[in-house]
XYZ file of C-alpha atoms in Angstrom:
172
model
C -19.207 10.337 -4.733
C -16.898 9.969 -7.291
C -16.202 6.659 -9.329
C -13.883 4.275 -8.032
C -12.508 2.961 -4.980
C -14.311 3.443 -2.040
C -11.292 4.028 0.136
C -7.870 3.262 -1.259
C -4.755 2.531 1.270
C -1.234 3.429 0.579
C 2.058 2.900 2.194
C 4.814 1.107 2.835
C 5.716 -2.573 3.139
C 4.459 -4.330 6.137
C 2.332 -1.052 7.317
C -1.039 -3.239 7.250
C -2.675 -1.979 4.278
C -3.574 -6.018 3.737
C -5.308 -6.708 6.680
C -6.791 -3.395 7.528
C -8.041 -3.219 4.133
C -9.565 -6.206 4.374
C -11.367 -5.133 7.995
C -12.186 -1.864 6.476
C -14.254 -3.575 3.513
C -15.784 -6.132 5.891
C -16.553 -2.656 8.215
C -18.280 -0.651 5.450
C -20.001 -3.856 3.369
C -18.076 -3.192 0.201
C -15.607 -5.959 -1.555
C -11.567 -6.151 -1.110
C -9.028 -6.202 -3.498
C -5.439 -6.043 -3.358
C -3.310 -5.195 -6.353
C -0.228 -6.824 -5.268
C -2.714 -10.184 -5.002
C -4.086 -9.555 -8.562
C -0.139 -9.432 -9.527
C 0.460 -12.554 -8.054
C -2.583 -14.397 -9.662
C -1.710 -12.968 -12.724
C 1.644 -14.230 -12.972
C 1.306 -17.515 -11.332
C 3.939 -16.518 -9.019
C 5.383 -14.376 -5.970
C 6.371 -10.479 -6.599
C 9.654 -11.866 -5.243
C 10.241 -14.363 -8.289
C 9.156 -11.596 -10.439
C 11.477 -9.282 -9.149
C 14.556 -12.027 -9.364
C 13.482 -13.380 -12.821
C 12.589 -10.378 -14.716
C 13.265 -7.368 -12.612
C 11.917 -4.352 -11.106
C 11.288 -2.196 -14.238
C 9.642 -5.403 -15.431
C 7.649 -5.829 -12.024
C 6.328 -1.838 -11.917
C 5.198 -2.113 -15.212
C 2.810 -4.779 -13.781
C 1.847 -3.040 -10.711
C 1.392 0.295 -12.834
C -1.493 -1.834 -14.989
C -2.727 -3.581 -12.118
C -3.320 -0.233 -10.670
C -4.999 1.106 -13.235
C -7.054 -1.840 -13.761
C -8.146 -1.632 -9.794
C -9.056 2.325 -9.901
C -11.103 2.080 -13.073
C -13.098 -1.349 -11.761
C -12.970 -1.561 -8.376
C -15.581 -0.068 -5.985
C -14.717 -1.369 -2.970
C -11.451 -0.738 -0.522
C -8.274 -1.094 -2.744
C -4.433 -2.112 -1.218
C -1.976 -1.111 -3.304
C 1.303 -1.959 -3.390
C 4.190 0.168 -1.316
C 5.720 1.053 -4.774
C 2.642 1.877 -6.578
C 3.263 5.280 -5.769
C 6.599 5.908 -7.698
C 4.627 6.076 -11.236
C 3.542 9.252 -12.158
C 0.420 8.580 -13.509
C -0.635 5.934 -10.857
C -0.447 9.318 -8.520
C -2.167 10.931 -11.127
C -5.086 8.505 -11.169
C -5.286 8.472 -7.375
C -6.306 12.305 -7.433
C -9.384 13.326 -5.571
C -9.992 9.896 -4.620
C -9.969 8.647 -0.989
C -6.534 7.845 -0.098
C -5.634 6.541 3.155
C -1.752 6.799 3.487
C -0.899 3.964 6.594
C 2.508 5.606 8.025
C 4.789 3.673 10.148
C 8.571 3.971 11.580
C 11.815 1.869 10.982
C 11.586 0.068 14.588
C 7.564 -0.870 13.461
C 8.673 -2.129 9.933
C 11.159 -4.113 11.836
C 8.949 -5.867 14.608
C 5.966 -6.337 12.016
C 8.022 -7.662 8.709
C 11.482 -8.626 10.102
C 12.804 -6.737 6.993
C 14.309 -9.664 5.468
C 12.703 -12.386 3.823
C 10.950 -12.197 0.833
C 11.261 -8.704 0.576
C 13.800 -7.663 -2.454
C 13.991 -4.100 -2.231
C 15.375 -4.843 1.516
C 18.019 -8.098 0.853
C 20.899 -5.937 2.081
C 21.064 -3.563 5.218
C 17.676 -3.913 5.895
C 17.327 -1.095 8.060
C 19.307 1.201 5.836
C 17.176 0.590 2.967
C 14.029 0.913 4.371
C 15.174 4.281 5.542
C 16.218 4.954 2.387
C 12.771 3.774 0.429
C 10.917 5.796 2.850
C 12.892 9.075 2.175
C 11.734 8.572 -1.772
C 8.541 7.422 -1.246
C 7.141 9.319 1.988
C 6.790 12.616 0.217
C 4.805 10.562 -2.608
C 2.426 8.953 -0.073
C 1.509 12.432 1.239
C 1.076 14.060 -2.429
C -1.503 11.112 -3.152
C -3.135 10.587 0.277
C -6.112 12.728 1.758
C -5.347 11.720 5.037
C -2.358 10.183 6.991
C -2.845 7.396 9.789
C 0.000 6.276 11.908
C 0.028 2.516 12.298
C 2.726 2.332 15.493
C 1.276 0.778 18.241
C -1.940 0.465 17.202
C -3.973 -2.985 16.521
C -5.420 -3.062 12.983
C -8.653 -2.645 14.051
C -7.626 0.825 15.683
C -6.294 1.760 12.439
C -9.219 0.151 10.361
C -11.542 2.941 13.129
C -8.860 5.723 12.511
C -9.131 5.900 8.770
C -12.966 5.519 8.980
C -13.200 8.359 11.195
C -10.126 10.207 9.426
C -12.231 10.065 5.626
C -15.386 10.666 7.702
C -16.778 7.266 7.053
C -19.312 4.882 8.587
C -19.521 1.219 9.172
C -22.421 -0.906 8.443
């Protein structure tokens, strides 16, 4: 096996990468981490206050070195962020490692996450610019991901059991 993550998860907002992440690590006996959470502890604050005060270039810059932080020191399941995946070389450092991308439609984001609150990227015409983030960032899940999982309809333990059998893994 190569270094790094044991399994990393990618995808959008509100697909589950948190709590199925979390399952998955409990499920193969390896530690979590979230880089979204390490953000957050970082800064002393929400990635919504970060994005108001200082930003989104400001805020990817942080998840971009947060990412690369994760990748080099983490050996366990790793959540990333739903933008993680617009930086180059984040995509770059996710090659040949095994990358879970958790898919989802509009009508799941919007029974899961309510597309609203505390979510910047979607303060106006929620639906319209989920759409929209998913027509940039779909094709840049895929590139990174060895396999795809859908998340619709399923409980996160189904997922947690469809990426371990999708990456050929086995629980302890």
């Amino acid at each position: 096996m190569t270094a790094g993550p044991f399994v990393v998860l990618v995808g959008p907002m509100g697909s589950g990468k948190s709590t199925v992440g979390a399952l998955l690590a409990e499920r193969l006996g390896v530690p979590y981490r979230d880089t979204d959470a390490d953000i957050v502890t970082a800064q002393g604050r929400p990635i919504s206050d970060i994005f108001v005060d200082e930003g989104e270039p400001y805020f990817r810059e942080l998840e971009r070195q947060a990412v690369a932080a994760a990748v080099a020191e983490h050996t366990g399941v790793l959540a990333l962020g739903g933008g993680a995946v617009l930086d180059e070389g984040t995509r770059e450092l996710l090659t040949g490692l095994p990358v879970a991308y958790l898919s989802m439609d509009v009508e799941e984001a919007v029974r899961r996450v309510g597309l609203g609150a505390a979510r910047p990227l979607l303060a106006v015409n929620p639906r319209r610019q989920w759409r929209e983030l998913m027509e940039a960032r779909r094709p840049l899940y895929t590139e990174v991901a060895r396999v795809v999982v859908a998340t619709d309809d399923r409980t996160p333990e189904e997922v947690a059991q469809a990426v371990l059998d999708a990456l050929e893994l086995k629980d302890v």
